[in-house]
Amino acid sequence: MSPARTAPPHGTAERAADEAQGSGAVVLTDVVKRYGRGPGAVTALDGVSLSVRPGSFVCLLGASGCGKSTLLSLVAGLDDLTAGSITNVDRPVAMMFQESALFPWLTVTGNIEIALRVRGVGRAERRRKAAELLETVRLTGFAHKRPHELSGGMRQRVALARALAQDASVLLMDEPFGALDAMTRDLLHDELERIWRERELTVLFVTHNVREAVRLGDQVVLLSSRPGRVLNTYDVGLERPRRIDSAPVAELAAEITDALREEVARHAG
Amino acid sequence: MPAEVLGAKEKDDSRQTVSGLDELERVPVSDTRWGRFGSRLWAGTWPKVLALVLVIGAWQALFVSGWKDPWVLPSPLTVWEDLSSYMATPDYWQAIGITLQRAVTGFALSVAVGSALGIAVARFKPLRAAIGSLITGLQTMPSIIWFPLAILLFQISESTIMFVVVLGAVPSIANGIISGIDYVPPAWKRVGAVLGMRGLTLYRHVILPATLPSFVSGLKQGWAFAWRSLMAGELLVIVAGQGSIGALMQGAREFSDSARVLTWIITVLVIGILVDALFRAADNRIRESWGLNQDR
Ligand SMILES: Nc1ncnc2c1ncn2[C@@H]1O[C@H](COP(=O)(O)OP(=O)(O)OP(=O)(O)O)[C@@H](O)[C@H]1O
Ligand SMILES: [Mg+2]
């Protein structure tokens, strides 16, 4: 099991990735992903290159359908790439999905413990770790509830705890707070920022909410639509803790929104 | 500007806001389970009582009309008297015991065979291509069609009955598992894959638990088929020395004892209803704990 996954025919890309490995926790080199074959094929990603520094928080931003989820699936190893290569320093990576996708036949603790169990953690240790993770996402009193008894925001926190239980240094998040109300989302931003710091995670966070991206990211990577390519990378030099409604966040968000609008408008003509 | 910037007080504030929000989001669970249970019981009961009264009324009317001689079609009261006196004898309970034992054995065998078959067919593509539609086809076969073959294979014996019961129940149980596996939400499988599960581990921790509702409805249907096949079998294949429901019923028919035949019909109906209630309760429990019953 080599940490590098390469589409078979591209040797040069592999070399490039190997060279880049030193600088990034996740390095994507000329990643191409096509769904289907022949005239009906959809090119979701077309030559995406990206290097995520260890310990950084990178937000991927793009219009709907531009290939953000595809990109995360590729990094997580859920899907095979068509061409290019992806190098992860640490595999497997943890991932959190758009919908919480908790298992309804397990309780809240059960959902967290399953991640530990697959890794071969013993029963007592599992229980201890799960309690600790529940404390981390502030759901201590809800250990024995079923997922359907929780609100959407709480479910996403359980999903976060489950992802953290994987104990991977890289965490992929696919629009995890997309379906939540603004108040809950703001709070979860604070919580996520805290956890990211405490655990020194590398986070690759997908969103189509520009302010959310600026609020959270060290870097915001703007993707183009159909085919997905990296349009621009913004370094967010703002001091933390940030607030989503602060002026500097709004200012940078406005700039990125303009770029995003321009990109979307390009498809109108 | 590392973590220390967040002072202790601020951290506490955030914790409090989070739990405040959680409190607001919590669905208040009223603790009147028994009250709810009672009213649900009543809501489920009165239509049944009404239906029963209507059926008995119609039966009585038919009896009074003199359409058939009273020894061919006895009145509800006569049958009731026969039933209640018969229930006081060990014969009655012994017959039910023999029949239920066959049912349980046959059903357990069917669950084992059906589950293994279902998983195998769902897992291996060539197997599905080969026998997937055959299983569905078998499901449409009336069980009585198997008896001539079964009798040739096993003569008049317990095995004959088991053979037909298992053939009747296996397809439904296998199909329950197959469709359950086919419709496991892809999101759950992706979670499993991300958590590092593959092959058997994925089956054990994600796919099989996810098929549970479908499996239970397959079981329920399988039971119905097993029970019907068993009744057909007991009426056709009278194994010497085994006073099962079917055997005693055939005996009653030979003595033209209509009241006794009706007694057994009622008994079989009641057993069917009770077992169905058991499956329904299991099904409800699962739906409740999975949150699939949230329309109330
Ligand atoms: N399994 C698939 N088969 C065929 N096409 C697919 C498949 N998955 C995704 N696509 C296509 O690839 C493109 C990118 O999809 P993807 O889900 O990655 O977009 P996204 O950026 O995550 O969108 P959203 O913001 O709506 O979640 C879309 O055009 C989609 O139709
Ligand atoms: Mg998506």
XYZ file of C-alpha atoms and ligand atoms in Angstrom:
597
model
C 0.000 0.000 0.000
C 1.848 3.017 -1.270
C 0.438 6.350 -0.221
C 0.613 7.614 -3.783
C -2.177 6.712 -6.165
C -1.544 7.304 -9.797
C -3.606 6.828 -12.874
C -1.735 4.113 -14.750
C -0.342 5.812 -17.886
C 1.088 9.048 -16.465
C 4.609 8.581 -15.205
C 5.622 12.233 -15.348
C 2.779 13.301 -13.120
C 3.843 10.764 -10.576
C 7.330 12.155 -10.518
C 5.992 15.662 -10.081
C 3.929 14.492 -7.155
C 6.895 12.812 -5.553
C 8.846 16.031 -5.820
C 6.017 17.988 -4.286
C 5.446 15.529 -1.472
C 7.809 17.236 0.881
C 5.755 20.408 0.938
C 2.198 19.123 1.182
C 0.001 16.869 3.292
C -2.111 16.310 0.204
C -0.735 16.976 -3.244
C -2.826 16.782 -6.385
C -1.006 16.880 -9.693
C -2.875 17.343 -12.974
C -5.825 15.362 -11.694
C -8.352 14.445 -14.364
C -11.634 12.690 -13.626
C -14.057 11.643 -16.335
C -17.319 9.845 -15.693
C -18.440 7.472 -18.419
C -16.939 6.910 -21.852
C -17.388 8.095 -25.407
C -19.537 11.076 -26.375
C -21.623 10.921 -23.178
C -18.605 11.246 -20.885
C -18.596 14.037 -18.310
C -15.271 15.617 -17.473
C -15.711 16.577 -13.837
C -12.107 17.603 -13.203
C -9.606 18.589 -15.848
C -6.063 19.062 -14.675
C -6.425 20.133 -11.063
C -3.166 20.736 -9.246
C -3.167 21.655 -5.621
C -0.879 21.329 -2.653
C -2.273 21.457 0.858
C 0.269 22.392 3.492
C 0.291 20.234 6.630
C -1.753 21.835 9.359
C -3.475 24.295 7.067
C -7.164 24.857 6.531
C -7.975 24.983 2.829
C -11.415 25.800 1.510
C -12.486 24.643 -1.933
C -15.009 26.960 -3.444
C -16.966 26.574 -6.639
C -20.395 26.634 -8.218
C -22.664 23.635 -7.906
C -21.569 20.746 -10.081
C -18.013 21.958 -10.573
C -16.533 18.781 -9.163
C -15.886 19.580 -5.506
C -17.374 16.353 -4.181
C -15.609 14.437 -6.922
C -12.312 15.899 -5.837
C -12.817 14.901 -2.213
C -13.844 11.356 -3.207
C -10.637 11.052 -5.169
C -8.517 12.251 -2.267
C -10.349 9.865 0.061
C -9.698 7.009 -2.343
C -13.396 6.301 -2.872
C -13.048 6.686 -6.601
C -10.332 6.128 -9.185
C -8.776 8.972 -11.073
C -8.691 9.069 -14.852
C -5.275 10.728 -15.040
C -2.812 12.563 -12.833
C -1.867 11.656 -9.324
C -2.748 12.296 -5.725
C -0.243 11.938 -2.923
C -1.394 11.795 0.650
C 1.237 11.767 3.317
C -1.194 10.106 5.671
C -3.684 7.496 4.603
C -6.446 6.730 5.263
C -7.858 10.221 5.543
C -10.964 11.084 7.540
C -14.010 12.368 5.729
C -17.268 14.015 6.624
C -20.124 14.084 4.152
C -22.702 16.609 3.092
C -25.484 14.601 4.714
C -24.456 13.244 8.103
C -25.002 9.620 6.954
C -25.077 8.287 10.493
C -26.115 4.654 10.896
C -29.675 4.586 12.278
C -29.228 1.153 13.875
C -26.547 2.503 16.197
C -26.728 5.022 18.994
C -24.654 8.181 18.956
C -21.776 6.455 20.789
C -22.210 3.402 18.597
C -21.722 5.541 15.512
C -18.487 6.893 16.901
C -17.257 3.592 18.286
C -17.690 1.829 14.965
C -14.913 3.984 13.521
C -12.666 2.920 16.395
C -13.705 -0.691 16.160
C -12.722 -0.967 12.519
C -9.302 0.285 13.537
C -9.022 -2.520 16.063
C -9.397 -0.435 19.218
C -10.417 -2.559 22.224
C -13.787 -2.257 23.903
C -12.818 -0.303 27.023
C -10.585 2.015 25.066
C -13.377 2.536 22.529
C -15.768 3.598 25.226
C -13.280 5.985 26.737
C -12.348 7.550 23.395
C -15.951 7.885 22.297
C -16.809 9.729 25.506
C -13.845 11.995 24.949
C -14.909 12.729 21.369
C -18.459 13.431 22.466
C -17.015 15.932 24.908
C -15.008 17.458 22.068
C -18.123 18.073 19.994
C -20.083 18.930 23.138
C -22.670 16.201 22.979
C -21.876 14.398 26.197
C -25.490 14.032 27.298
C -26.580 12.476 24.036
C -24.454 9.336 23.939
C -27.380 6.931 23.985
C -29.745 8.767 21.668
C -30.515 7.522 18.201
C -29.500 9.774 15.300
C -33.105 10.588 14.414
C -33.621 12.050 17.865
C -31.041 14.761 17.185
C -31.283 18.023 15.292
C -29.415 18.519 12.022
C -26.617 20.449 13.690
C -26.166 17.805 16.354
C -26.061 15.065 13.738
C -23.299 16.879 11.903
C -21.370 17.107 15.153
C -21.725 13.358 15.640
C -20.494 12.882 12.085
C -17.563 15.143 12.923
C -16.820 13.084 16.033
C -16.945 9.916 13.944
C -14.518 11.437 11.454
C -12.223 12.519 14.300
C -12.353 8.974 15.665
C -10.410 7.906 12.594
C -7.512 9.794 14.125
C -6.227 10.796 10.707
C -4.268 14.004 10.367
C -6.142 14.950 7.196
C -9.846 15.716 7.441
C -11.959 16.138 4.307
C -15.283 17.897 4.714
C -17.897 18.078 1.976
C -20.266 20.984 2.652
C -20.776 19.728 6.192
C -22.800 22.720 7.330
C -24.672 23.403 4.104
C -28.077 22.451 5.434
C -27.861 24.273 8.772
C -29.297 27.588 9.884
C -26.914 30.547 10.162
C -26.791 30.593 13.954
C -25.911 26.915 14.278
C -23.417 27.208 11.454
C -21.611 30.102 13.123
C -21.244 28.092 16.284
C -20.010 25.051 14.448
C -17.431 27.231 12.680
C -16.076 28.200 16.083
C -16.087 24.603 17.234
C -14.421 23.340 14.096
C -11.748 26.008 14.298
C -11.052 25.020 17.888
C -10.830 21.319 17.070
C -8.632 21.949 14.023
C -6.232 23.917 16.219
C -6.226 21.537 19.160
C -5.639 18.500 16.988
C -3.359 20.168 14.471
C -5.396 18.818 11.596
C -5.052 19.476 7.916
C -8.520 20.326 6.673
C -9.798 20.359 3.108
C -13.204 21.945 3.346
C -15.650 22.142 0.438
C -18.321 24.792 0.347
C -20.180 27.018 -2.050
C -20.665 29.670 0.596
C -17.985 32.289 -0.018
C -18.165 33.862 3.436
C -17.887 30.499 5.095
C -14.764 29.839 3.049
C -13.188 33.147 4.063
C -14.275 32.729 7.685
C -12.529 29.369 7.972
C -9.753 29.056 5.439
C -6.075 29.841 5.489
C -6.479 29.539 1.769
C -9.500 29.648 -0.497
C -9.183 27.741 -3.737
C -11.634 28.832 -6.400
C -12.613 26.137 -8.899
C -14.061 26.741 -12.342
C -17.083 24.848 -13.586
C -17.267 22.197 -16.244
C -14.558 21.191 -16.472
C -13.301 21.814 -12.945
C -9.946 23.567 -12.808
C -8.234 25.738 -10.245
C -9.095 29.317 -11.195
C -7.374 31.157 -8.410
C -6.012 30.685 -4.918
C -6.563 33.361 -2.282
C -4.469 33.585 0.855
C -6.664 34.710 3.695
C -4.297 36.708 5.861
C -6.925 37.633 8.436
C -6.291 37.181 12.112
C -8.136 34.480 14.015
C -10.575 34.225 15.660
C -12.633 35.669 12.836
C -16.288 36.454 12.630
C -18.273 35.676 9.544
C -19.943 39.111 9.702
C -16.803 41.174 10.206
C -15.809 43.784 7.636
C -12.516 42.229 6.462
C -14.188 38.863 5.920
C -16.997 40.533 3.971
C -14.515 42.485 1.893
C -12.502 39.483 0.751
C -15.708 37.500 0.287
C -17.020 40.203 -2.023
C -13.868 40.052 -4.107
C -14.085 36.274 -4.435
C -17.814 36.418 -5.129
C -17.143 38.732 -8.058
C -14.641 36.270 -9.473
C -17.105 33.427 -8.958
C -19.911 35.379 -10.649
C -17.684 36.117 -13.599
C -16.905 32.425 -13.898
C -20.543 31.423 -13.711
C -21.523 34.134 -16.229
C -18.955 32.736 -18.664
C -21.192 29.708 -19.000
C -24.267 31.781 -19.860
C -22.980 32.863 -23.280
C -2.514 34.408 17.413
C -2.746 30.844 18.677
C -5.292 29.180 20.895
C -4.431 31.145 24.031
C -6.150 34.160 22.516
C -9.396 32.411 23.280
C -9.566 33.100 26.991
C -11.059 30.567 29.383
C -14.146 32.691 29.750
C -14.728 32.850 26.033
C -14.390 29.084 25.734
C -16.997 28.623 28.422
C -19.291 31.022 26.631
C -19.078 29.014 23.463
C -19.781 25.793 25.346
C -22.822 27.368 26.922
C -24.143 28.705 23.652
C -23.773 25.287 22.090
C -25.657 23.539 24.842
C -28.267 26.298 24.915
C -28.883 25.747 21.248
C -29.052 21.994 21.806
C -31.680 22.447 24.472
C -33.785 24.509 22.090
C -33.390 21.971 19.323
C -34.306 19.016 21.465
C -37.619 17.485 20.702
C -39.520 17.264 23.966
C -40.310 13.594 24.474
C -43.528 13.206 26.380
C -43.302 10.386 28.870
C -46.772 9.015 28.372
C -45.738 5.863 26.607
C -48.370 3.835 28.386
C -51.094 6.348 27.739
C -50.150 6.404 24.087
C -49.942 2.642 24.023
C -53.413 2.373 25.528
C -55.030 4.697 23.048
C -53.216 3.021 20.187
C -54.420 -0.347 21.430
C -57.967 0.899 21.507
C -57.671 2.520 18.071
C -56.455 -0.799 16.704
C -58.996 -2.891 18.587
C -62.432 -1.484 18.006
C -62.483 -1.964 14.214
C -61.488 -5.578 14.783
C -64.245 -6.126 17.343
C -66.754 -4.574 14.982
C -65.611 -6.791 12.110
C -65.851 -9.866 14.308
C -69.390 -8.972 15.365
C -70.388 -8.470 11.719
C -68.932 -11.820 10.623
C -70.592 -13.738 13.442
C -73.842 -11.921 12.760
C -73.735 -12.900 9.094
C -72.915 -16.497 10.022
C -75.823 -16.617 12.455
C -78.147 -15.128 9.817
C -77.007 -17.779 7.320
C -77.622 -20.467 9.920
C -81.109 -19.145 10.752
C -82.012 -18.905 7.070
C -81.775 -22.692 6.837
C -79.546 -22.642 3.736
C -77.825 -25.811 4.944
C -78.758 -28.453 7.478
C -77.569 -27.589 11.013
C -75.185 -30.585 11.136
C -73.504 -29.395 7.949
C -73.364 -25.739 8.900
C -73.547 -25.434 12.702
C -74.384 -22.173 14.446
C -71.692 -19.942 15.941
C -72.857 -20.979 19.388
C -72.427 -24.709 18.666
C -68.919 -24.102 17.366
C -68.117 -21.948 20.376
C -69.242 -24.729 22.701
C -67.160 -27.274 20.814
C -64.143 -24.980 20.846
C -64.324 -24.227 24.551
C -64.845 -27.847 25.599
C -62.128 -29.016 23.203
C -59.733 -26.456 24.617
C -60.063 -28.186 27.965
C -58.604 -31.409 26.514
C -54.883 -32.112 26.070
C -55.520 -33.324 22.474
C -56.233 -29.778 21.359
C -53.032 -28.346 22.778
C -50.952 -31.294 21.726
C -52.086 -30.848 18.124
C -51.187 -27.173 18.228
C -47.843 -28.119 19.760
C -47.017 -30.593 16.990
C -48.034 -28.192 14.267
C -46.215 -25.223 15.759
C -43.105 -27.291 16.254
C -43.145 -28.196 12.587
C -43.757 -24.572 11.675
C -40.890 -23.315 13.792
C -38.467 -25.989 12.583
C -39.416 -25.410 8.957
C -39.243 -21.673 9.323
C -35.873 -21.747 11.089
C -34.504 -23.969 8.335
C -35.931 -21.584 5.742
C -34.355 -18.571 7.438
C -30.955 -20.249 7.425
C -31.201 -21.384 3.799
C -32.922 -18.216 2.598
C -30.417 -15.867 4.240
C -27.409 -17.727 2.925
C -28.944 -17.889 -0.540
C -29.924 -14.208 -0.442
C -26.462 -13.032 0.541
C -24.808 -15.290 -2.014
C -27.055 -14.092 -4.812
C -26.676 -10.432 -3.849
C -22.907 -10.768 -3.651
C -21.969 -12.808 -6.688
C -23.067 -11.404 -10.002
C -23.000 -14.665 -11.986
C -25.134 -16.342 -9.356
C -27.644 -13.540 -9.591
C -27.760 -13.807 -13.356
C -28.231 -17.542 -13.005
C -30.898 -17.799 -10.321
C -32.050 -14.289 -9.416
C -35.214 -14.461 -11.478
C -35.694 -18.121 -10.638
C -36.109 -17.169 -6.982
C -38.782 -14.656 -7.840
C -40.428 -17.259 -10.051
C -40.453 -19.808 -7.235
C -42.222 -17.287 -5.079
C -45.226 -17.384 -7.385
C -45.546 -21.193 -7.204
C -48.489 -22.522 -5.184
C -46.975 -24.833 -2.608
C -49.434 -27.626 -3.304
C -47.703 -28.184 -6.644
C -44.677 -29.643 -4.852
C -46.486 -32.374 -2.971
C -46.580 -35.105 -5.604
C -42.824 -34.742 -6.054
C -42.207 -34.490 -2.322
C -44.194 -37.651 -1.656
C -42.251 -39.515 -4.333
C -38.991 -38.290 -2.830
C -39.706 -38.762 0.865
C -42.882 -40.905 1.014
C -45.333 -39.996 3.760
C -43.018 -38.505 6.370
C -42.042 -35.396 8.251
C -39.421 -34.699 5.581
C -42.144 -34.414 2.954
C -43.821 -31.645 4.892
C -40.535 -29.887 5.690
C -39.478 -30.010 2.050
C -42.590 -28.153 0.955
C -42.538 -25.687 3.845
C -38.927 -24.749 3.140
C -39.529 -24.440 -0.594
C -42.439 -22.146 0.179
C -40.606 -19.816 2.555
C -37.063 -19.644 1.194
C -37.755 -17.479 -1.882
C -39.440 -14.713 0.142
C -36.701 -14.655 2.737
C -33.961 -14.647 0.115
C -35.700 -11.895 -1.829
C -36.044 -9.792 1.316
C -32.292 -9.905 1.805
C -31.473 -9.374 -1.860
C -33.623 -6.275 -2.220
C -32.381 -5.017 1.143
C -28.777 -5.281 -0.023
C -29.591 -3.720 -3.391
C -31.104 -0.667 -1.764
C -28.511 0.076 0.896
C -28.046 3.844 0.553
C -24.712 4.474 -1.230
C -23.902 7.159 1.350
C -23.644 4.483 4.063
C -21.359 2.355 1.935
C -19.150 5.366 1.300
C -18.962 6.056 5.014
C -17.979 2.435 5.525
C -15.288 2.723 2.874
C -13.918 5.929 4.385
C -13.785 4.259 7.785
C -11.656 1.560 6.178
C -14.189 -1.241 5.901
C -14.085 -3.586 2.988
C -15.305 -7.033 2.060
C -16.656 -8.945 5.031
C -16.182 -6.119 7.499
C -18.308 -3.844 5.340
C -20.954 -6.569 5.184
C -20.947 -7.146 8.876
C -21.013 -3.527 10.026
C -22.924 -1.722 7.295
C -24.633 -3.767 4.630
C -26.298 -6.433 6.750
C -27.557 -4.072 9.461
C -28.849 -1.771 6.740
C -30.940 -4.583 5.247
C -32.731 -5.234 8.535
C -36.110 -3.666 7.674
C -36.233 -5.430 4.345
C -35.097 -8.674 5.959
C -37.907 -8.511 8.507
C -40.535 -7.936 5.847
C -39.072 -10.898 3.963
C -39.354 -12.963 7.150
C -42.935 -11.942 7.581
C -43.817 -12.933 4.064
C -41.772 -16.112 4.371
C -43.677 -17.058 7.494
C -46.993 -16.588 5.710
C -45.845 -18.930 2.935
C -44.440 -21.447 5.406
C -47.652 -21.503 7.401
C -49.823 -21.988 4.328
C -47.592 -24.726 2.980
C -47.624 -26.422 6.342
C -51.429 -26.457 6.496
C -51.635 -27.877 2.984
C -49.003 -30.439 3.927
C -50.732 -31.555 7.091
C -54.011 -32.058 5.279
C -52.385 -34.096 2.526
C -49.624 -35.925 4.319
C -50.925 -37.561 7.477
C -47.936 -38.951 9.300
C -48.994 -41.870 11.523
C -48.977 -41.127 15.242
C -48.713 -37.356 14.773
C -52.020 -35.796 15.795
C -51.309 -32.443 14.213
C -53.945 -29.812 13.453
C -54.244 -30.973 9.859
C -54.508 -34.654 10.819
C -57.217 -34.014 13.423
C -59.080 -31.808 10.991
C -59.095 -34.519 8.338
C -60.333 -36.900 11.031
C -63.182 -34.544 11.885
C -64.144 -34.308 8.221
C -64.277 -38.106 7.958
C -66.728 -38.120 10.869
C -68.689 -35.249 9.248
C -68.024 -33.203 12.366
C -68.472 -29.707 10.904
C -68.305 -28.002 14.266
C -64.871 -29.541 14.884
C -63.643 -28.543 11.410
C -64.748 -24.978 12.088
C -63.099 -25.087 15.492
C -59.810 -25.872 13.820
C -60.305 -23.214 11.154
C -60.815 -20.629 13.858
C -57.767 -21.895 15.736
C -55.577 -21.637 12.639
C -56.860 -18.140 11.980
C -56.092 -17.031 15.530
C -52.556 -18.477 15.391
C -52.002 -16.670 12.099
C -53.165 -13.386 13.555
C -51.010 -13.750 16.674
C -47.860 -14.534 14.732
C -48.534 -11.689 12.344
C -48.855 -9.356 15.330
C -45.438 -10.568 16.499
C -43.817 -9.706 13.172
C -45.633 -6.408 13.067
C -44.338 -5.542 16.524
C -40.766 -6.365 15.465
C -41.175 -4.287 12.342
C -42.578 -1.376 14.348
C -39.750 -1.529 16.821
C -37.179 -1.246 14.086
C -38.991 1.590 12.364
C -39.318 3.412 15.640
C -35.678 3.110 16.610
C -34.519 4.046 13.116
C -36.802 7.079 13.097
C -38.854 5.884 10.157
C -42.129 6.430 12.038
C -41.942 10.165 12.375
C -45.312 11.016 10.920
C -46.866 10.946 14.349
N -21.112 8.978 -10.534
C -21.208 9.928 -11.487
N -21.486 9.583 -12.762
C -21.568 10.528 -13.715
N -21.367 11.835 -13.519
C -21.091 12.249 -12.289
C -20.998 11.314 -11.193
N -20.693 12.011 -10.083
C -20.623 13.300 -10.451
N -20.846 13.454 -11.769
C -20.792 14.724 -12.519
O -19.583 15.350 -12.231
C -19.768 16.742 -12.053
C -19.243 17.166 -10.712
O -20.048 16.581 -9.674
P -19.778 16.877 -8.134
O -20.779 16.108 -7.368
O -18.365 16.635 -7.840
O -20.092 18.436 -8.033
P -20.078 19.375 -6.751
O -19.145 20.466 -7.066
O -19.820 18.595 -5.538
O -21.549 19.939 -6.739
P -22.454 20.391 -5.496
O -21.946 21.696 -5.045
O -23.821 20.496 -6.098
O -22.369 19.306 -4.467
C -21.253 17.012 -12.234
O -21.444 17.511 -13.537
C -21.882 15.663 -12.072
O -23.000 15.577 -12.906
Mg -21.071 18.067 -3.758
